[in-house]
PDB file of C-alpha atoms in Angstrom:
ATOM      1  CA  UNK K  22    -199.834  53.165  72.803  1.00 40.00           C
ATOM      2  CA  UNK K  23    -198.786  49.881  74.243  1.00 51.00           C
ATOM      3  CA  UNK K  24    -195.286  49.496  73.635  1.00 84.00           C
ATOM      4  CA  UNK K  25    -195.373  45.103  73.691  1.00 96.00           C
ATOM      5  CA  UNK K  26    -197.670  43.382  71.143  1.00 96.00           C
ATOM      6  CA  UNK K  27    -197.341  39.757  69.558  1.00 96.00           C
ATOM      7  CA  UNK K  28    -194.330  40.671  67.460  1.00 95.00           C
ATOM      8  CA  UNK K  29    -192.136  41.253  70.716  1.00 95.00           C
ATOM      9  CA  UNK K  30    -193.479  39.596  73.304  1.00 97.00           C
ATOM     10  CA  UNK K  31    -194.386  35.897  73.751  1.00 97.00           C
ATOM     11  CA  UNK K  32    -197.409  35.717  75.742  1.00 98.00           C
ATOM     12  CA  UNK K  33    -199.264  38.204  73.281  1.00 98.00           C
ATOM     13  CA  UNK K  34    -198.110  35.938  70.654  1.00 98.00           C
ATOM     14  CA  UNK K  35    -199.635  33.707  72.349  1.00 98.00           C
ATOM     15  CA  UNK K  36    -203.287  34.985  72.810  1.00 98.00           C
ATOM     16  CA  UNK K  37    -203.506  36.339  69.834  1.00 98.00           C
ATOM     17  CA  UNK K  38    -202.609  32.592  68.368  1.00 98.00           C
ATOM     18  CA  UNK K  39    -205.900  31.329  69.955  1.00 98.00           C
ATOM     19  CA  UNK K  40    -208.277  34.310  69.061  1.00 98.00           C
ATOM     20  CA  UNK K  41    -207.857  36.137  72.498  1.00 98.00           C
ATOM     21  CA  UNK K  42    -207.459  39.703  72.048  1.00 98.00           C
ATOM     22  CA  UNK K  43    -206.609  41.007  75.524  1.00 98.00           C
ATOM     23  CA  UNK K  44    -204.950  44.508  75.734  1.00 97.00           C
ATOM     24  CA  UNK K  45    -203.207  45.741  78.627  1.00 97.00           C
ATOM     25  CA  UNK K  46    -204.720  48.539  80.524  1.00 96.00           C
ATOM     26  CA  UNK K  47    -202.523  50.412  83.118  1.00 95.00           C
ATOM     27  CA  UNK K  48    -206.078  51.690  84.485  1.00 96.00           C
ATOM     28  CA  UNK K  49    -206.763  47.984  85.629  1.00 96.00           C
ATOM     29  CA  UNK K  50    -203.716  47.650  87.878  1.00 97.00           C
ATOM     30  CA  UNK K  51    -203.981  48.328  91.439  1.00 96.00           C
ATOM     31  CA  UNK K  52    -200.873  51.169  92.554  1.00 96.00           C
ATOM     32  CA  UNK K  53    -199.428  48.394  94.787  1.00 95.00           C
ATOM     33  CA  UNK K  54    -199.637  45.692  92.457  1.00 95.00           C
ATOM     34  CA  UNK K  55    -197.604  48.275  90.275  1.00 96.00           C
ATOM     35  CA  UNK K  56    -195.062  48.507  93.351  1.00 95.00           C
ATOM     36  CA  UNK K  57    -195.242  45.158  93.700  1.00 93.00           C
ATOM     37  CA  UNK K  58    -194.129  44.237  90.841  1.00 95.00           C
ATOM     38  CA  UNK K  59    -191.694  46.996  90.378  1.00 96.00           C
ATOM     39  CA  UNK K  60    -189.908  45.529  93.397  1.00 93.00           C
ATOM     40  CA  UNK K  61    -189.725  42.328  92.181  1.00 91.00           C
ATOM     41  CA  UNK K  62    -187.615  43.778  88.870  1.00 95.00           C
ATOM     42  CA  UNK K  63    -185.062  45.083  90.824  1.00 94.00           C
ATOM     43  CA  UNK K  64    -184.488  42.274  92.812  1.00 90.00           C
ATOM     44  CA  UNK K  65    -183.912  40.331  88.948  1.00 92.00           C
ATOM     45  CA  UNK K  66    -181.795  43.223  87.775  1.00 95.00           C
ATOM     46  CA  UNK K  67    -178.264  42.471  88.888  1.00 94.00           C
ATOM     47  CA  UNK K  68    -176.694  45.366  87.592  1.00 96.00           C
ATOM     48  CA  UNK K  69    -179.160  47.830  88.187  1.00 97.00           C
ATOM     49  CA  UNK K  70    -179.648  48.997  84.198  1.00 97.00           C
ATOM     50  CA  UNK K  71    -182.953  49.070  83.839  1.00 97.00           C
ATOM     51  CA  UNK K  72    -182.727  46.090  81.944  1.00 97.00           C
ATOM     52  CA  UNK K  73    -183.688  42.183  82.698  1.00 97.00           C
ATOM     53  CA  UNK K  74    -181.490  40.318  80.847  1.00 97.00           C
ATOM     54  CA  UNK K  75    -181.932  36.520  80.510  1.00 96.00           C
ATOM     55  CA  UNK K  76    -178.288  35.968  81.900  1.00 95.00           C
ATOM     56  CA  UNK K  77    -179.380  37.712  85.240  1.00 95.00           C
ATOM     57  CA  UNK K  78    -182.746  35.250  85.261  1.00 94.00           C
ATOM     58  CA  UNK K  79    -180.149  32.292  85.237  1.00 93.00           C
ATOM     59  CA  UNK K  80    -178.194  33.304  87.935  1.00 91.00           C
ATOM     60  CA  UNK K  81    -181.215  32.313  90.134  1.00 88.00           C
ATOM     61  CA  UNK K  82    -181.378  28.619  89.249  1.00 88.00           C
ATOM     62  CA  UNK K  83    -177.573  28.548  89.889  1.00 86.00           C
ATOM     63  CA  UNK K  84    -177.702  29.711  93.117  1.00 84.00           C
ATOM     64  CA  UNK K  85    -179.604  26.599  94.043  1.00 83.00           C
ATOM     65  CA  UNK K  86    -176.099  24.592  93.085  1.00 82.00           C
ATOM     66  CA  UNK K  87    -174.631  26.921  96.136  1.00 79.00           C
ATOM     67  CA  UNK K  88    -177.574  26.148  98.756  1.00 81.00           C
ATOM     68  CA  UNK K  89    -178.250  22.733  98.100  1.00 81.00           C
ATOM     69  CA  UNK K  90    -176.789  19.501  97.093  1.00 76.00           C
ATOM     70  CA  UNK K  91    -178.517  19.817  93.071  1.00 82.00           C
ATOM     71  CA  UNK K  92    -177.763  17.731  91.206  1.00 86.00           C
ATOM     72  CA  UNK K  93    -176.275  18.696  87.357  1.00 89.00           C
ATOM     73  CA  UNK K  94    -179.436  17.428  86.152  1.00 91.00           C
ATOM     74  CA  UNK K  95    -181.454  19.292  88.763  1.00 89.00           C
ATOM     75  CA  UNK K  96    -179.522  22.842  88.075  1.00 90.00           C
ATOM     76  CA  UNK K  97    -180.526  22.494  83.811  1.00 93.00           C
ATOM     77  CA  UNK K  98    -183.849  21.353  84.634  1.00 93.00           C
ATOM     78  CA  UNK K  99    -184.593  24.892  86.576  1.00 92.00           C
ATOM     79  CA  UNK K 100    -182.379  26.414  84.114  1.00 94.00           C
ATOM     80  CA  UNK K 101    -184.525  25.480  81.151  1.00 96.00           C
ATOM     81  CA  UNK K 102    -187.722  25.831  83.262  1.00 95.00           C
ATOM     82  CA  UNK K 103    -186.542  29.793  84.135  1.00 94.00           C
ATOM     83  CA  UNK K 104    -185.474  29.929  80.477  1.00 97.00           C
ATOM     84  CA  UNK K 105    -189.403  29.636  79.092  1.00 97.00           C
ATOM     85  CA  UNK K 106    -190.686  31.055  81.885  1.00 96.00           C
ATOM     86  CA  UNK K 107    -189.133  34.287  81.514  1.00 97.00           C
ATOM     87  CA  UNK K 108    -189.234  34.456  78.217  1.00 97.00           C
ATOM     88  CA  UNK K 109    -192.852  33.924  78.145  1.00 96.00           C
ATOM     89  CA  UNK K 110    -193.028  37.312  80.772  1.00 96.00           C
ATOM     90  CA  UNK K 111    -191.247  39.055  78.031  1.00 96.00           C
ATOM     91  CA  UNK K 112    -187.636  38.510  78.658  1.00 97.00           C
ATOM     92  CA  UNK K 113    -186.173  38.777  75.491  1.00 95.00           C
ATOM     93  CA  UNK K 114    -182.523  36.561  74.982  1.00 95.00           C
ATOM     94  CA  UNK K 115    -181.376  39.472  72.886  1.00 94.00           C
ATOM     95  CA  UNK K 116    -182.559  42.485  73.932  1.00 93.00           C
ATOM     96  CA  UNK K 117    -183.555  41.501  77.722  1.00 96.00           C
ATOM     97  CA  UNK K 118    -186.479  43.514  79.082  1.00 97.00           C
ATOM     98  CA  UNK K 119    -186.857  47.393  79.798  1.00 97.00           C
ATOM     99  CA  UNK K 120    -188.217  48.203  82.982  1.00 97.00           C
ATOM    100  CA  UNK K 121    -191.323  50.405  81.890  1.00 97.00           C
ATOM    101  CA  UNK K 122    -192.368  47.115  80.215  1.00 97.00           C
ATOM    102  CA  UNK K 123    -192.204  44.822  83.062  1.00 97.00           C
ATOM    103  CA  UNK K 124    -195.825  45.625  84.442  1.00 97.00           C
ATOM    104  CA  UNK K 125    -197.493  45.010  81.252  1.00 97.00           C
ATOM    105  CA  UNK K 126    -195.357  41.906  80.714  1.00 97.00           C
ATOM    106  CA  UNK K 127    -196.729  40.370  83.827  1.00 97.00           C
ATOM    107  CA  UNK K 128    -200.443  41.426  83.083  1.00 97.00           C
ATOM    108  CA  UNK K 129    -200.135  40.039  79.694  1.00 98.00           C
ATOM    109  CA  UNK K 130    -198.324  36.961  80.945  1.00 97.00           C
ATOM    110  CA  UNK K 131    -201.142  36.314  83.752  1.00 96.00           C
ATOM    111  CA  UNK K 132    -204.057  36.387  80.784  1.00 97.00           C
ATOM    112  CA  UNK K 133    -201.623  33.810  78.663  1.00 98.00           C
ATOM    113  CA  UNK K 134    -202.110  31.814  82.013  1.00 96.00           C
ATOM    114  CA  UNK K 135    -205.285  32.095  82.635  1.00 96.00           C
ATOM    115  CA  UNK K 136    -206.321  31.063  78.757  1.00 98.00           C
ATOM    116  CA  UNK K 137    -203.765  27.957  78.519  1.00 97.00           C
ATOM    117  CA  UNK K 138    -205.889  26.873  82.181  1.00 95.00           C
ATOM    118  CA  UNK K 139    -209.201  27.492  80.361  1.00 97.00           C
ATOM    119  CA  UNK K 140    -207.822  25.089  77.314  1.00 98.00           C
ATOM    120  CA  UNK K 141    -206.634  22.494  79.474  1.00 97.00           C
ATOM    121  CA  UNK K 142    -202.880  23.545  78.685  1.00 97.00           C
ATOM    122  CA  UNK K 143    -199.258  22.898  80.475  1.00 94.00           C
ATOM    123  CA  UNK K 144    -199.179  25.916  82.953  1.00 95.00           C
ATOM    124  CA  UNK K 145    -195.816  28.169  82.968  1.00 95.00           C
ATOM    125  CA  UNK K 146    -196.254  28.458  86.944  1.00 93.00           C
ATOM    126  CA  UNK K 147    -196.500  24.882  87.432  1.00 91.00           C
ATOM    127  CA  UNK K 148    -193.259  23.895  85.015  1.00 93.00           C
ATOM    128  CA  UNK K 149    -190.933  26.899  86.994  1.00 91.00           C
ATOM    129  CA  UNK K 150    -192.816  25.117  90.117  1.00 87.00           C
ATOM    130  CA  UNK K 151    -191.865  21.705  89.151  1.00 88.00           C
ATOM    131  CA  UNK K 152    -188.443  22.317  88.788  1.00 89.00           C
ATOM    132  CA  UNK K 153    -187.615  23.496  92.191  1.00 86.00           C
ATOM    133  CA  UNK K 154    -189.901  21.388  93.979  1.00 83.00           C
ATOM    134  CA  UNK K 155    -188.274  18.423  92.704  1.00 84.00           C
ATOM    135  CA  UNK K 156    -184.782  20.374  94.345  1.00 84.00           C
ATOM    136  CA  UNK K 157    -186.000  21.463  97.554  1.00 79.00           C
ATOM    137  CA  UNK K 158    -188.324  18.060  98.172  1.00 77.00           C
ATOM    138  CA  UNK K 159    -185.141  17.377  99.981  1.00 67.00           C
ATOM    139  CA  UNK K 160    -186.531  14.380 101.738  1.00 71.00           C
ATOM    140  CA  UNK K 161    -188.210  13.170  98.660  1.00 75.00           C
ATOM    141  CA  UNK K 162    -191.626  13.030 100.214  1.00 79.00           C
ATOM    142  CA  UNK K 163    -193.523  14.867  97.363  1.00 78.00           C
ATOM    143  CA  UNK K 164    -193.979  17.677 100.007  1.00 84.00           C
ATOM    144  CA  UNK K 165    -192.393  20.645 101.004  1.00 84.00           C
ATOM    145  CA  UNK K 166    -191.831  21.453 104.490  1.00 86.00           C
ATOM    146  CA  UNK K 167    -190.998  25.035 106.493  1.00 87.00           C
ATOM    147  CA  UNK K 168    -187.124  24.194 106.505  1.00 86.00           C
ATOM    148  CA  UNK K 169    -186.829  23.541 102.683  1.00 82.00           C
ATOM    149  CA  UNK K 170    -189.384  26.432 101.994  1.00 85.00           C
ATOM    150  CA  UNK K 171    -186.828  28.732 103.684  1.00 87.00           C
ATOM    151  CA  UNK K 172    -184.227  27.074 100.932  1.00 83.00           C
ATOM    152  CA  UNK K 173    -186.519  28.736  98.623  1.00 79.00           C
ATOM    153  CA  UNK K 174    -186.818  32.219 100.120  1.00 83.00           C
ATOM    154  CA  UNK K 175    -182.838  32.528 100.378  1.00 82.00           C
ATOM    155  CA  UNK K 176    -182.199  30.975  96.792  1.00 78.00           C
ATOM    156  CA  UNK K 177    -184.512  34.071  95.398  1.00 77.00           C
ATOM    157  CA  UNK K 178    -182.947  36.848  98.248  1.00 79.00           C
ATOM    158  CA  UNK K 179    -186.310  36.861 100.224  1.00 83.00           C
ATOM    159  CA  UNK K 180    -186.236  36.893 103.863  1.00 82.00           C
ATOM    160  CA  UNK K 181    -185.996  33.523 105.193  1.00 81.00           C
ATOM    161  CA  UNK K 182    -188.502  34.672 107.707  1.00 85.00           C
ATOM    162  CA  UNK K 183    -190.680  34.577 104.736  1.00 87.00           C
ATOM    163  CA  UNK K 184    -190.747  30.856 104.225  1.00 87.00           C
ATOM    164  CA  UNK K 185    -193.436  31.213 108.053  1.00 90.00           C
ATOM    165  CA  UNK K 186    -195.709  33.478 105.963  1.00 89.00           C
ATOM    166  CA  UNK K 187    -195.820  32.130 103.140  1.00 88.00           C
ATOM    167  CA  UNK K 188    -196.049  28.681 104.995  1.00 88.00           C
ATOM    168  CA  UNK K 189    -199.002  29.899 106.330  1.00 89.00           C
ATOM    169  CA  UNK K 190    -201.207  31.302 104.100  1.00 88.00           C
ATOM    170  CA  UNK K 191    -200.413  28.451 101.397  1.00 88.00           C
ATOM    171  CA  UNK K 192    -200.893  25.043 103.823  1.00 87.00           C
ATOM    172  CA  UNK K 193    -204.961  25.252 103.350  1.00 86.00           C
ATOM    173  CA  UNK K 194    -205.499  21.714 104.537  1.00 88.00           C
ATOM    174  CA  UNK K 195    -203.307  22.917 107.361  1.00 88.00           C
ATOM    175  CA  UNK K 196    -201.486  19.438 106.969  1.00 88.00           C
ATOM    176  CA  UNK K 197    -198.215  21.188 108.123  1.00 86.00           C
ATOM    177  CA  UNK K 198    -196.503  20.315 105.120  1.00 86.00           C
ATOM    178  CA  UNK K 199    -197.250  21.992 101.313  1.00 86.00           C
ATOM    179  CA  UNK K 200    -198.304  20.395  98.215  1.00 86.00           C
ATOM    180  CA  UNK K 201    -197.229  21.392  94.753  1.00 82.00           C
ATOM    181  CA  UNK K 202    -201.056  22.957  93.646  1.00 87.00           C
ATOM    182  CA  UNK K 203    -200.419  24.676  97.397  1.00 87.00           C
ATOM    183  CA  UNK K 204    -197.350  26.533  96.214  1.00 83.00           C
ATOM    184  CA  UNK K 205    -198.634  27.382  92.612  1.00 87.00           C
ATOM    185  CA  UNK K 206    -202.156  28.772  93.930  1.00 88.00           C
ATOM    186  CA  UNK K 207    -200.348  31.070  95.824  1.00 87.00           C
ATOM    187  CA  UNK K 208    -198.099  31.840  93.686  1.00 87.00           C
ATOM    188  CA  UNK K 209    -201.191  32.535  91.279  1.00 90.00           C
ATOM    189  CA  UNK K 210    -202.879  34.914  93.695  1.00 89.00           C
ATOM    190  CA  UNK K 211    -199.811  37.269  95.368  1.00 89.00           C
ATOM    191  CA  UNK K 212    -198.398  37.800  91.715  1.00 90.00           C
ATOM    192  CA  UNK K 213    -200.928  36.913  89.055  1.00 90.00           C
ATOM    193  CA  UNK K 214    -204.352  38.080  90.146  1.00 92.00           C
ATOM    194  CA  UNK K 215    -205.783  41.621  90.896  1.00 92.00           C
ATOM    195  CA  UNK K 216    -204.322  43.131  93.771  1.00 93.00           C
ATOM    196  CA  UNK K 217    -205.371  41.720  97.537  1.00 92.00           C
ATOM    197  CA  UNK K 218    -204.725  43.343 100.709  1.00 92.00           C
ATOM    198  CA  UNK K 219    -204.948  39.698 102.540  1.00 89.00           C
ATOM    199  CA  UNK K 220    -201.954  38.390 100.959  1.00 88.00           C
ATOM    200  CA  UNK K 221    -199.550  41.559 101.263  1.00 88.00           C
ATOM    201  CA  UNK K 222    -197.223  39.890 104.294  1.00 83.00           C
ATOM    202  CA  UNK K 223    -196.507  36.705 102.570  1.00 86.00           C
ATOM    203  CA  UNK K 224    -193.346  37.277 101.547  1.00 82.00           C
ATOM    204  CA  UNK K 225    -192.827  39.321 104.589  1.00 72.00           C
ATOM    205  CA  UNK K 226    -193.725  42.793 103.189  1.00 70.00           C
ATOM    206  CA  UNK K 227    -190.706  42.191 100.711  1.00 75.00           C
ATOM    207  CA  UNK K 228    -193.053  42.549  98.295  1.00 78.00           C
TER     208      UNK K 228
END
C-alpha cells in the first residue's frame, strides 16, 4: 500500500484535483532510476537522517549568495521558487520527507508535470529554472554559457566537470551557448522521464 496519497502529498493532490488518477507503481521504475534518485536524496539530506527537511532544501538557494554576486532579491526569488518546488515533490514544512518516500514523490511529481503541460499550466521545472537562470545569466544575455553552467554544478555539489556534459547534451542547436527550454528539457529527461542509458554521464556519473 502506497504510503503518499492526496492528503500528504501535493502533487497527488494535485491530480486527483483534475480527475487524474495516477498511482505509483515501483514495478514501472527502472533499478537505476531508483539509484538515481536515491543519490540525489542524500546529496539534499544534510544531516544524514533519513529525512529531507525543507530547511536543508533552502540551504541550496543560499549557497548561490556565497558563489555569486545575488542579489537579496535574487536569493528570495530561488528561495520561494525551491520552496514550491519541493514541496510539490513531497517535502513537507513540518514533517520533511522520509527517504522510502522519495522515489514515489518524484514519480508522482513527474505525472503532476506532465498533466499541468497537457493543460497549458505554469511548469514547476521551469519556475525552479527561472530563478537561477536569471542568477547565473551573469552577463545578462538571456543565455547561459559553460562558465556560469559550472556556477550551477558547484552551487548544487556536482562536479564542475559536469557543467561540459551537461553542456553538451543540452546545446541541441549546438549554438554554444544554452537557452532556458535547453536546460528544462534536460532537466525533464535525466530526472523526470523513464530511465535512459544515453543520458547517464550528464552530470558526470554523479548521478
Amino acid at each position: 500500500m502506497s504510503g503518499l496519497n492526496e492528503t500528504n502529498n501535493e502533487s497527488y493532490r494535485y491530480l486527483r484535483s483534475v480527475g487524474n488518477n495516477w498511482q505509483f507503481d515501483v514495478e514501472d521504475v527502472h533499478p537505476k532510476m531508483i539509484s538515481r534518485l536515491y543519490k540525489r536524496f542524500d546529496t539534499f539530506d544534510l544531516d544524514c537522517d533519513g529525512k529531507m527537511e525543507m530547511d536543508e532544501i533552502l540551504y541550496w538557494p543560499d549557497r548561490m549568495r556565497q558563489l555569486v554576486n545575488a542579489t537579496d532579491e535574487q536569493v528570495e526569488k530561488m528561495r520561494n521558487a525551491c520552496y514550491k518546488f519541493f514541496l510539490n515533490k513531497g517535502v513537507d514544512p513540518v514533517n520533511g520527507l522520509v527517504r522510502e518516500n522519495w522515489v514515489e514523490s518524484n514519480r508522482v511529481f513527474a505525472e503532476a508535470e506532465r498533466e499541468r503541460e497537457r493543460r497549458g499550466e505554469p511548469s514547476m521545472i521551469g519556475l525552479l529554472s527561472d530563478a537561477y537562470y536569471d542568477v547565473l545569466d551573469d552577463d545578462g544575455d538571456g543565455t547561459v554559457d559553460v562558465d556560469e553552467l559550472k556556477t550551477m554544478m558547484k552551487a548544487f555539489d556536482v562536479p564542475q566537470e559536469a557543467a561540459y556534459t551537461f553542456f553538451e547534451k543540452a546545446d541541441t542547436d549546438k549554438s554554444g551557448k544554452l537557452e532556458r527550454p535547453e536546460l528544462i528539457h534536460l532537466f525533464r529527461k535525466f530526472w523526470m522521464e523513464p530511465y535512459d542509458p544515453q543520458w547517464d554521464g550528464v552530470y558526470a556519473h554523479k548521478y
